Amino acid sequence: MSIRGTSAIVGAAQLDTFKTDGKSPVGLMAVAVNRALADAGLTLADVDGLFTASSYYAFPTLTLAEYLGIHPRHMDSTALGGCSFIAQLGHAAAAIQAGLCDVAVVAYGSTQRTDAGKLVSMAESSPYEQPYGLIHPIGAFGMVAQRHMAQYGTTSEQLAQYAVSAREWALLTDTAPYPTPLTVDEVLNSGVITSPLHKLDCCLVTDGGAAVVLVSAERARDLRDNPVYLLGSGEAVNHRNVSQMPDLTATEAARSSQRALQMAGVTLDQIDTAHVYDAFTISLLVLLEDLGFCAKGEGGAFVENGNLAPGGSLALNTNGAGLAQVHPGMLGMFLIIEAVQQLRGDAGRRQVPDARLSLVHGMGLTLAAHATAVLSTQPEP
Amino acid sequence: MSAPTRPPITPRGEEKVFFDRLREHKLVFQRCAGCSHAVFPLRTVCPHCFGESLDLERAAGTGTVYSFTAQARASHPFFAADVPYTLVLVDLDEGVRVFANLVDCPPDDVSVGMPVEAVFDDVEPELTLLRFRPVSIEEQS
C-alpha cells in the first residue's frame, strides 16, 4: 500500500509575504486557510484535519483550531523546522487514505519581519553551543560553507552566483521585495556576517502566511480540473544541533529525496521544476548536491554561468524563493505554493512551459531534518 | 543601562557531568565498554551499540580544526565586545568532535586542519568554558 497519487492539493493561498500590518502569526495562518479553502471551493465547516508547525506557538494546532473555531478530528504538529509542512503533505495524505480525515489543511503564519530584533526563538539552544556565542542558524552555516570551501574549493563568487540567479527569478514575479537586478560584486561587498557568508548570502527576513488544502484524489476531481497530486513523499533526519552534524558537507536530503522519488516512480531527470530550501547560498548548494542535481562537491561549478537563472538547465526556485522572494523563518510552505502555481500553469511570466512534475525539498534547522515531496499534474507517474 | 549579563545555561544530566569536569579543567569524553567507540557529547546510551556502559575518559585536549566561522555579529549583547570572534569545531585526537571558541588567533589566520589545543577559561566561579588556541610550531616539535 502506498499513498502515491491518493491525494491532491485542491486549494492554495499565500499572503502578506513581505510585511504585515497589525496581524498576528495565527491571524495570517487563518486568513491563508480561508483563502485556500475558497480556492478549493470548500469552507471551514469541511475541514476535519489540521496540520501546522510554528516557532511562535508551542501547541500550534491547538492555537489555530481555537482561532478558527473549528473542531478537527485529526491533528498534526510535526515539528521538523522549515520542512515541517512538506512532511505534513505526506502525513495528510496518509491520514486521508486511512480515513482519519477527509479535508486536510496544512497552514503556516509568521511575522518575523515585523518582529525583527524582538523575535525570541522558541527552540532551546544547546549548552555545547550557546555559551560560545553561536548565532543560530547563520553561524552554523558559516561553518558549513568554510568546510565546503576547504574540501571542494567552492568560492564566495560561486555562492554569490546563486543569489544573483534567485534575484533574476524574483524579477519575473509581481511581488519581488527587491525589484532590481543583483550582481556578484554586490553580494561580495554586502559585508561578511559570519565568515565566509555575506549579508546577501542569507535569505530575506519576511512575514507571511500560507496554506494548502488536500483531499482524496477521487474527491479532487469533483472540486477542480487541475488538482495537484502528491506522487511521492520522503523524510530523513540525522542530527539536531550543528555540533552533532556528522559531516558538514553532506545531508540526509539524499535519503528523503530517494524515498520520495521511489514512491512517485519517477527519476530526477523527469522533474520539470525544483523548489529547494535556500535559507543560505551554501545550504542550497549542499542540497543540490545531495538531491543529485550535481555531483558532491560540484555545487559551486553547477551554479556558475547562470545555470540556475531563468533559461538555465534547471528551473529552480522559480519565484526567487528564500533568497529573493519570501522567508518568514520556515520556508517550506512557500516552496509548495510555488510548485502548485507552476503545475497549475498559473506562474505568469516565470511559468515553465508544460510543467508537469515538481520536486519540493525542504530542510529543517541546520541541514538537520529533510522532507521531499513529488507533486504532479497527474495521479500516475 | 546596565551592562548585559552572560546568557545563562542550564546543563542537565550528562551535560552537567561535562561542565562539572570543565570546572576541574578536565576535557572529558566517553568510551563504550561494549564496543570501544569514543563518544561525545556524553550520553547514557552508546549511539553505536546502544550499550549502557560508558566510561568517562580525559582527553589530551589536542586536535585539529574541522571547520570554523568568524562571526562579525554577536549572538547576544553580552558577546558584542568580542566581535569578530571565531567558533570552531575541533576533531580531538581521541576521535570525537567538540565545539568551542578559538582564541589567540586573528580570524584571517584560521584554517581547516590547523592544530589546536584546549584551554580552560574560568569565566565565572561556577562556570568554566572551553577554548582552543593554535599549537605553535615549537610546541608541536
Coordinates of C-alpha atoms in Angstrom, one line a residue:
Chain A
M1 CA 0.0 0.0 0.0
S2 CA 1.3 3.4 -0.9
I3 CA 0.0 7.0 -0.7
R4 CA 1.2 7.6 -4.2
G5 CA -1.3 9.7 -6.1
T6 CA -4.1 9.0 -3.5
S7 CA -4.5 12.7 -2.5
A8 CA -4.2 16.1 -4.2
I9 CA -3.8 19.7 -3.4
V10 CA -7.1 21.4 -4.4
G11 CA -6.6 24.8 -2.7
A12 CA -3.6 27.0 -2.1
A13 CA -3.0 30.6 -0.9
Q14 CA -0.3 32.9 0.4
L15 CA -0.5 36.4 1.7
D16 CA 1.5 39.3 3.1
T17 CA 4.7 37.7 2.1
F18 CA 6.8 40.7 3.0
K19 CA 5.4 42.8 5.8
T20 CA 2.1 42.6 7.6
D21 CA 0.1 45.3 9.2
G22 CA -1.5 44.5 12.5
K23 CA -1.8 40.8 12.0
S24 CA -0.6 38.0 14.3
P25 CA 1.1 34.8 13.1
V26 CA -2.0 32.8 13.8
G27 CA -4.1 35.6 12.1
L28 CA -2.0 35.2 9.0
M29 CA -2.5 31.4 9.2
A30 CA -6.2 31.8 9.5
V31 CA -6.5 34.2 6.5
A32 CA -4.4 31.8 4.4
V33 CA -6.7 28.9 5.5
N34 CA -9.8 30.8 4.4
R35 CA -8.3 31.8 1.1
A36 CA -7.0 28.3 0.3
L37 CA -10.5 26.9 1.1
A38 CA -12.1 29.4 -1.1
D39 CA -9.7 28.5 -3.8
A40 CA -10.8 24.9 -3.4
G41 CA -14.5 25.7 -3.3
L42 CA -14.7 24.5 0.3
T43 CA -15.5 26.1 3.6
L44 CA -14.1 25.9 7.2
A45 CA -17.0 23.6 8.0
D46 CA -15.5 21.0 5.7
V47 CA -12.1 20.9 7.5
D48 CA -11.6 17.9 9.7
G49 CA -7.8 17.5 9.5
L50 CA -5.5 20.3 10.7
F51 CA -1.7 20.4 10.2
T52 CA 0.7 23.2 11.2
A53 CA 4.0 24.0 12.8
S54 CA 5.3 27.2 14.3
S55 CA 8.2 28.8 16.1
Y56 CA 5.7 31.1 17.9
Y57 CA 3.3 28.6 19.5
A58 CA 4.3 25.5 21.5
F59 CA 1.0 23.9 20.6
P60 CA 0.3 25.5 17.2
T61 CA -2.5 23.2 16.0
L62 CA -4.5 24.0 19.2
T63 CA -3.8 27.7 18.7
L64 CA -5.0 27.6 15.1
A65 CA -8.1 25.4 15.8
E66 CA -9.2 27.8 18.6
Y67 CA -8.6 30.8 16.4
L68 CA -10.6 29.3 13.5
G69 CA -13.3 28.0 15.9
I70 CA -13.2 24.5 14.3
H71 CA -13.1 21.0 15.8
P72 CA -11.0 18.8 13.6
R73 CA -10.9 15.1 14.2
H74 CA -7.2 14.7 13.2
M75 CA -4.3 17.0 14.2
D76 CA -0.6 17.0 13.5
S77 CA 2.0 19.5 14.8
T78 CA 5.1 17.6 13.4
A79 CA 8.0 20.0 14.2
L80 CA 10.9 19.5 11.8
G81 CA 11.7 23.1 11.4
G82 CA 11.2 24.7 8.0
C83 CA 10.5 21.4 6.2
S84 CA 7.6 20.5 8.5
F85 CA 4.9 21.4 6.0
I86 CA 6.5 19.3 3.3
A87 CA 6.5 16.3 5.6
Q88 CA 2.9 17.1 6.6
L89 CA 1.8 16.7 3.0
G90 CA 2.7 13.1 3.3
H91 CA 1.1 12.9 6.8
A92 CA -2.1 14.4 5.5
A93 CA -2.2 12.0 2.5
A94 CA -1.7 9.1 4.8
A95 CA -4.4 10.3 7.2
I96 CA -6.9 10.8 4.3
Q97 CA -6.1 7.3 3.0
A98 CA -6.6 5.9 6.4
G99 CA -10.0 7.6 6.8
L100 CA -8.8 9.8 9.7
C101 CA -9.9 12.9 7.9
D102 CA -11.4 13.9 4.6
V103 CA -10.3 17.6 4.2
A104 CA -6.8 18.3 5.4
V105 CA -5.4 21.8 5.8
V106 CA -1.7 22.5 6.1
A107 CA -1.1 26.1 7.3
Y108 CA 1.7 28.4 8.4
G109 CA 2.0 32.0 9.5
S110 CA 4.8 34.2 10.8
T111 CA 5.5 37.9 11.4
Q112 CA 9.3 37.6 11.6
R113 CA 10.0 40.8 9.7
T114 CA 7.6 42.8 11.8
D115 CA 9.2 41.3 14.9
A116 CA 12.8 42.0 13.7
G117 CA 15.1 42.1 16.6
K118 CA 12.3 41.2 19.0
L119 CA 11.9 37.6 17.9
V120 CA 12.8 35.2 20.6
S121 CA 13.2 31.7 19.2
M122 CA 11.2 29.1 20.9
A123 CA 13.8 26.5 20.1
E124 CA 16.1 25.5 23.0
S125 CA 19.8 26.0 22.3
S126 CA 22.5 23.5 23.1
P127 CA 24.7 24.1 26.1
Y128 CA 27.5 22.9 23.9
E129 CA 26.9 25.9 21.5
Q130 CA 25.1 28.7 23.2
P131 CA 27.8 29.8 25.8
Y132 CA 30.3 30.3 22.9
G133 CA 28.1 32.8 21.1
L134 CA 26.9 30.9 18.1
I135 CA 24.2 32.8 16.1
H136 CA 21.6 30.3 15.2
P137 CA 21.3 29.5 12.4
I138 CA 23.8 31.6 10.4
G139 CA 26.9 30.8 12.4
A140 CA 26.4 27.2 11.8
F141 CA 26.0 27.8 8.0
G142 CA 29.3 29.8 8.1
M143 CA 30.9 26.6 9.4
V144 CA 29.3 24.6 6.7
A145 CA 30.5 27.0 4.0
Q146 CA 34.0 27.1 5.3
R147 CA 34.2 23.3 5.3
H148 CA 32.7 23.0 1.8
M149 CA 35.3 25.5 0.6
A150 CA 38.2 23.7 2.2
Q151 CA 37.1 20.4 1.0
Y152 CA 35.9 21.2 -2.6
G153 CA 37.4 24.6 -3.4
T154 CA 34.0 26.2 -3.5
T155 CA 34.3 30.0 -3.8
S156 CA 32.4 33.0 -2.5
E157 CA 31.9 34.1 -6.1
Q158 CA 30.1 30.8 -6.8
L159 CA 27.9 31.1 -3.8
A160 CA 27.1 34.7 -4.9
Q161 CA 26.0 33.4 -8.3
Y162 CA 23.1 31.7 -6.7
A163 CA 21.9 34.9 -5.0
V164 CA 22.1 36.6 -8.4
S165 CA 20.1 33.9 -10.1
A166 CA 17.4 33.8 -7.4
R167 CA 17.0 37.6 -7.8
E168 CA 16.5 37.1 -11.6
W169 CA 13.7 34.7 -11.0
A170 CA 12.1 37.1 -8.4
L171 CA 12.2 39.8 -11.0
L172 CA 9.7 37.7 -13.1
T173 CA 7.2 38.0 -10.3
D174 CA 5.0 40.9 -9.4
T175 CA 5.8 40.6 -5.7
A176 CA 9.7 40.8 -5.6
P177 CA 10.5 42.8 -2.5
Y178 CA 13.8 44.0 -4.1
P179 CA 12.8 44.5 -7.7
T180 CA 16.3 45.3 -9.1
P181 CA 19.0 43.0 -10.6
L182 CA 21.8 41.9 -8.3
T183 CA 25.5 41.4 -9.2
V184 CA 28.1 39.1 -7.8
D185 CA 30.1 42.1 -6.7
E186 CA 27.1 43.5 -4.7
V187 CA 26.9 40.2 -2.8
L188 CA 30.6 40.1 -2.1
N189 CA 30.5 43.8 -1.0
S190 CA 27.5 43.4 1.3
G191 CA 29.6 42.7 4.3
V192 CA 30.6 39.5 6.0
I193 CA 28.2 38.4 8.7
T194 CA 29.8 35.1 9.7
S195 CA 32.7 34.1 7.5
P196 CA 32.6 33.3 4.7
L197 CA 28.9 34.3 4.4
H198 CA 27.9 37.8 3.4
K199 CA 24.6 39.5 4.2
L200 CA 23.3 38.8 0.6
D201 CA 24.2 35.1 1.0
C202 CA 21.4 35.0 3.5
C203 CA 17.7 34.7 3.0
L204 CA 15.3 37.6 3.4
V205 CA 13.5 38.1 6.7
T206 CA 9.8 38.5 5.9
D207 CA 6.4 37.9 7.3
G208 CA 4.0 35.6 5.5
G209 CA 1.1 33.2 5.7
A210 CA 0.3 30.3 3.5
A211 CA -2.0 27.2 3.4
V212 CA -2.9 24.3 1.2
V213 CA -6.0 22.0 1.2
L214 CA -5.7 18.3 0.5
V215 CA -8.4 15.8 -0.3
S216 CA -8.5 12.4 -1.8
A217 CA -7.7 12.1 -5.5
E218 CA -11.2 10.9 -6.1
R219 CA -12.8 13.9 -4.4
A220 CA -10.2 16.3 -6.0
R221 CA -11.6 15.6 -9.5
D222 CA -15.0 16.8 -8.4
L223 CA -13.6 20.0 -7.0
R224 CA -11.4 21.4 -9.8
D225 CA -10.0 20.5 -13.2
N226 CA -6.3 21.0 -12.2
P227 CA -5.7 19.2 -8.9
V228 CA -2.0 18.8 -7.9
Y229 CA -1.4 15.2 -6.9
L230 CA 1.1 14.1 -4.2
L231 CA 3.0 11.3 -6.0
G232 CA 5.8 10.8 -3.5
S233 CA 6.8 11.8 0.0
G234 CA 10.0 11.2 2.0
E235 CA 11.6 12.2 5.2
A236 CA 15.0 11.8 6.9
V237 CA 16.9 13.2 9.8
N238 CA 20.3 12.8 11.5
H239 CA 21.0 15.5 14.0
R240 CA 19.6 18.4 16.0
N241 CA 22.5 20.8 16.7
V242 CA 25.2 21.6 14.2
S243 CA 27.9 20.5 16.7
Q244 CA 26.4 17.0 16.2
M245 CA 26.2 17.1 12.4
P246 CA 28.4 14.1 11.3
D247 CA 29.7 15.7 8.1
L248 CA 29.1 19.4 7.5
T249 CA 29.1 18.9 3.7
A250 CA 26.6 16.0 3.4
T251 CA 23.0 15.7 4.5
E252 CA 20.1 13.3 4.7
A253 CA 18.5 15.1 1.8
A254 CA 19.8 12.2 -0.4
R255 CA 17.6 9.7 1.6
S256 CA 14.4 11.8 1.8
S257 CA 14.5 12.6 -1.9
Q258 CA 15.2 8.9 -2.9
R259 CA 12.3 7.8 -0.8
A260 CA 10.0 10.4 -2.4
L261 CA 11.2 9.7 -6.0
Q262 CA 10.9 6.0 -5.5
M263 CA 7.4 6.3 -4.1
A264 CA 6.5 8.5 -7.0
G265 CA 8.1 6.1 -9.5
V266 CA 10.0 8.9 -11.3
T267 CA 13.6 9.9 -11.7
L268 CA 15.3 13.2 -11.2
D269 CA 15.7 13.9 -14.9
Q270 CA 11.9 13.8 -15.3
I271 CA 11.4 16.8 -12.9
D272 CA 10.3 20.0 -14.6
T273 CA 10.6 22.4 -11.7
A274 CA 12.5 22.1 -8.5
H275 CA 11.8 24.0 -5.3
V276 CA 14.7 23.6 -2.9
Y277 CA 15.1 25.3 0.5
D278 CA 17.5 28.2 0.2
A279 CA 18.0 29.7 3.6
F280 CA 21.6 30.5 2.6
T281 CA 23.5 30.2 -0.6
I282 CA 25.6 27.4 0.9
S283 CA 22.6 25.4 2.1
L284 CA 21.2 25.5 -1.4
L285 CA 24.5 24.2 -2.9
V286 CA 24.8 21.4 -0.4
L287 CA 21.2 20.3 -1.0
L288 CA 21.5 20.4 -4.8
E289 CA 24.4 18.0 -4.5
D290 CA 22.7 15.7 -2.1
L291 CA 19.5 15.7 -4.2
G292 CA 21.6 14.6 -7.1
F293 CA 21.2 17.5 -9.4
C294 CA 25.0 17.6 -9.5
A295 CA 27.9 15.5 -8.0
K296 CA 29.0 16.0 -4.4
G297 CA 31.4 18.9 -4.3
E298 CA 30.4 20.3 -7.7
G299 CA 27.6 22.6 -6.4
G300 CA 29.9 25.6 -6.9
A301 CA 30.5 24.8 -10.6
F302 CA 26.8 23.9 -11.1
V303 CA 25.6 27.4 -10.1
E304 CA 28.1 29.2 -12.3
N305 CA 27.3 30.9 -15.6
G306 CA 23.7 31.5 -14.7
N307 CA 22.8 27.8 -14.8
L308 CA 20.1 28.3 -12.2
A309 CA 18.8 31.6 -13.6
P310 CA 15.8 31.8 -15.9
G311 CA 16.7 29.9 -19.1
G312 CA 19.3 27.7 -17.3
S313 CA 19.4 23.9 -17.3
L314 CA 17.3 23.5 -14.1
A315 CA 14.1 25.5 -13.4
L316 CA 14.9 26.0 -9.7
N317 CA 13.1 28.2 -7.2
T318 CA 11.1 30.0 -9.9
N319 CA 9.9 32.8 -7.7
G320 CA 13.2 33.6 -6.2
A321 CA 12.4 31.6 -3.0
G322 CA 14.1 32.4 0.3
L323 CA 16.9 34.4 -1.1
A324 CA 14.8 36.8 -3.2
Q325 CA 11.1 36.4 -2.5
V326 CA 9.9 35.3 0.9
H327 CA 11.3 33.7 4.1
P328 CA 9.3 34.1 7.3
G329 CA 11.5 31.6 9.2
M330 CA 10.0 28.4 7.8
L331 CA 10.1 28.4 4.0
G332 CA 8.7 25.0 3.3
M333 CA 5.1 26.1 2.8
F334 CA 6.1 28.7 0.2
L335 CA 8.1 26.2 -1.8
I336 CA 4.9 24.1 -2.0
I337 CA 2.8 27.0 -3.1
E338 CA 5.2 27.9 -5.9
A339 CA 5.3 24.3 -7.2
V340 CA 1.4 24.3 -7.2
Q341 CA 1.4 27.6 -9.2
Q342 CA 3.8 26.1 -11.8
L343 CA 1.8 22.8 -12.1
R344 CA -1.5 24.7 -12.5
G345 CA 0.1 26.9 -15.2
D346 CA -0.6 30.0 -13.0
A347 CA 3.0 31.2 -12.8
G348 CA 2.7 34.1 -15.2
R349 CA 6.0 35.4 -16.7
R350 CA 8.0 32.8 -14.8
Q351 CA 5.9 29.9 -16.0
V352 CA 8.0 26.9 -17.0
P353 CA 6.3 25.6 -20.2
D354 CA 4.3 22.4 -19.7
A355 CA 5.5 21.9 -16.1
R356 CA 4.0 18.5 -15.1
L357 CA 6.3 17.2 -12.4
S358 CA 7.8 19.2 -9.5
L359 CA 10.2 18.3 -6.7
V360 CA 9.8 20.2 -3.4
H361 CA 12.6 19.8 -0.9
G362 CA 12.9 21.3 2.5
M363 CA 15.3 21.2 5.3
G364 CA 14.8 22.0 9.0
L365 CA 17.2 23.7 11.3
T366 CA 20.9 23.4 10.3
L367 CA 20.5 20.9 7.5
A368 CA 19.2 18.6 10.2
A369 CA 15.8 17.4 9.0
H370 CA 14.7 16.8 5.5
A371 CA 11.4 16.3 3.7
T372 CA 10.8 15.9 0.0
A373 CA 7.6 15.8 -2.0
V374 CA 7.0 15.0 -5.6
L375 CA 4.0 16.8 -7.0
S376 CA 2.3 16.1 -10.3
T377 CA -0.5 17.2 -12.6
Q378 CA -1.4 13.5 -12.9
P379 CA -2.2 10.9 -10.3
E380 CA 0.1 8.4 -12.1
P381 CA 3.7 8.9 -13.0
Chain B
M1 CA 21.6 51.0 31.1
S2 CA 23.4 48.2 33.0
A3 CA 25.9 46.0 31.2
P4 CA 24.4 42.9 29.6
T5 CA 24.9 39.8 31.6
R6 CA 26.0 36.4 30.3
P7 CA 23.1 34.4 28.9
P8 CA 22.6 31.6 31.4
I9 CA 22.9 28.0 30.5
T10 CA 21.3 25.2 32.5
P11 CA 23.2 22.0 31.8
R12 CA 21.2 18.9 32.9
G13 CA 22.1 15.2 33.2
E14 CA 25.1 14.3 31.1
E15 CA 25.6 17.9 30.2
K16 CA 26.1 18.8 33.9
V17 CA 28.7 16.0 34.2
F18 CA 30.6 17.6 31.3
F19 CA 30.5 21.1 32.7
D20 CA 31.4 19.9 36.2
R21 CA 34.6 18.3 34.8
L22 CA 35.4 21.5 32.8
R23 CA 35.4 23.3 36.2
E24 CA 38.1 20.9 37.2
H25 CA 40.0 21.8 33.9
K26 CA 39.3 18.4 32.5
L27 CA 38.0 17.9 29.0
V28 CA 36.2 14.6 29.1
F29 CA 34.6 12.2 26.6
Q30 CA 33.3 8.6 27.0
R31 CA 34.5 5.3 25.7
C32 CA 31.9 2.5 25.4
A33 CA 32.9 -0.6 27.3
G34 CA 30.8 -2.7 24.9
C35 CA 32.1 -1.5 21.5
S36 CA 35.2 0.7 22.4
H37 CA 33.9 3.6 20.4
A38 CA 34.7 7.1 21.6
V39 CA 31.6 9.0 22.4
F40 CA 30.8 12.8 22.6
P41 CA 28.8 14.6 23.9
L42 CA 28.3 12.5 27.0
R43 CA 25.4 10.1 26.8
T44 CA 23.7 7.4 28.9
V45 CA 23.3 5.1 25.9
C46 CA 26.0 4.4 23.3
P47 CA 25.0 5.6 19.9
H48 CA 27.0 2.8 18.2
C49 CA 25.9 -0.3 20.1
F50 CA 23.2 1.0 22.4
G51 CA 25.1 -0.3 25.5
E52 CA 24.8 1.5 28.8
S53 CA 28.4 1.1 30.0
L54 CA 30.1 4.3 29.0
D55 CA 33.3 5.1 30.8
L56 CA 34.5 8.7 31.3
E57 CA 37.9 9.4 29.9
R58 CA 40.0 12.5 29.9
A59 CA 41.1 13.9 26.5
A60 CA 44.6 15.2 25.9
G61 CA 43.0 18.4 24.6
T62 CA 44.8 18.4 21.3
G63 CA 43.2 18.2 17.9
T64 CA 42.7 19.9 14.6
V65 CA 40.1 22.4 13.2
Y66 CA 37.4 20.6 11.3
S67 CA 35.6 23.8 10.5
F68 CA 35.2 27.4 11.7
T69 CA 33.5 30.7 11.3
A70 CA 34.4 34.2 12.4
Q71 CA 31.2 35.9 13.4
A72 CA 31.1 39.7 12.8
R73 CA 27.9 39.9 14.8
A74 CA 27.3 38.6 18.3
S75 CA 24.6 36.1 19.2
H76 CA 23.8 38.1 22.4
P77 CA 24.7 41.6 23.6
F78 CA 27.0 40.1 26.2
F79 CA 29.3 39.0 23.4
A80 CA 29.2 42.3 21.5
A81 CA 32.6 43.5 22.7
D82 CA 34.2 40.3 21.4
V83 CA 33.3 40.5 17.7
P84 CA 34.7 39.3 15.5
Y85 CA 35.1 36.1 17.4
T86 CA 35.8 32.6 16.0
L87 CA 33.8 29.5 16.6
V88 CA 35.5 26.2 15.8
L89 CA 34.6 22.5 15.5
V90 CA 37.6 20.6 16.6
D91 CA 38.4 17.0 15.9
L92 CA 40.2 15.8 19.1
D93 CA 43.0 13.2 18.7
E94 CA 40.8 10.7 20.5
G95 CA 38.3 10.8 17.6
V96 CA 35.4 13.0 18.9
R97 CA 34.4 16.5 17.8
V98 CA 33.8 19.4 20.1
F99 CA 32.5 22.9 19.7
A100 CA 34.1 26.0 21.3
N101 CA 35.8 29.3 20.6
L102 CA 39.3 29.8 19.1
V103 CA 41.3 32.4 20.9
D104 CA 44.8 33.9 20.5
C105 CA 44.4 33.8 16.7
P106 CA 43.3 36.5 14.3
P107 CA 40.2 35.3 12.2
D108 CA 42.3 35.6 8.9
D109 CA 44.9 33.1 10.3
V110 CA 42.4 30.3 11.0
S111 CA 42.4 27.3 8.6
V112 CA 40.7 23.9 8.3
G113 CA 43.2 21.3 9.6
M114 CA 45.1 23.7 11.9
P115 CA 46.4 22.0 15.0
V116 CA 44.9 23.4 18.2
E117 CA 44.9 22.7 21.9
A118 CA 42.3 23.2 24.7
V119 CA 42.4 25.9 27.3
F120 CA 40.1 26.3 30.2
D121 CA 38.5 29.7 30.8
D122 CA 37.1 30.2 34.3
V123 CA 34.6 32.8 33.2
E124 CA 32.6 32.7 36.5
P125 CA 33.2 30.9 39.8
E126 CA 30.6 28.3 38.8
L127 CA 31.3 28.2 35.0
T128 CA 34.4 27.2 33.1
L129 CA 34.2 27.3 29.3
L130 CA 36.3 25.5 26.8
R131 CA 38.5 27.5 24.3
F132 CA 41.1 26.4 21.8
R133 CA 44.2 28.1 20.8
P134 CA 46.7 27.4 18.0
V135 CA 49.5 25.0 18.8
S136 CA 52.7 26.8 17.9
I137 CA 55.3 25.1 15.7
E138 CA 57.8 25.0 18.6
E139 CA 55.3 23.3 20.8
Q140 CA 54.5 20.7 18.2
S141 CA 58.1 19.5 17.8

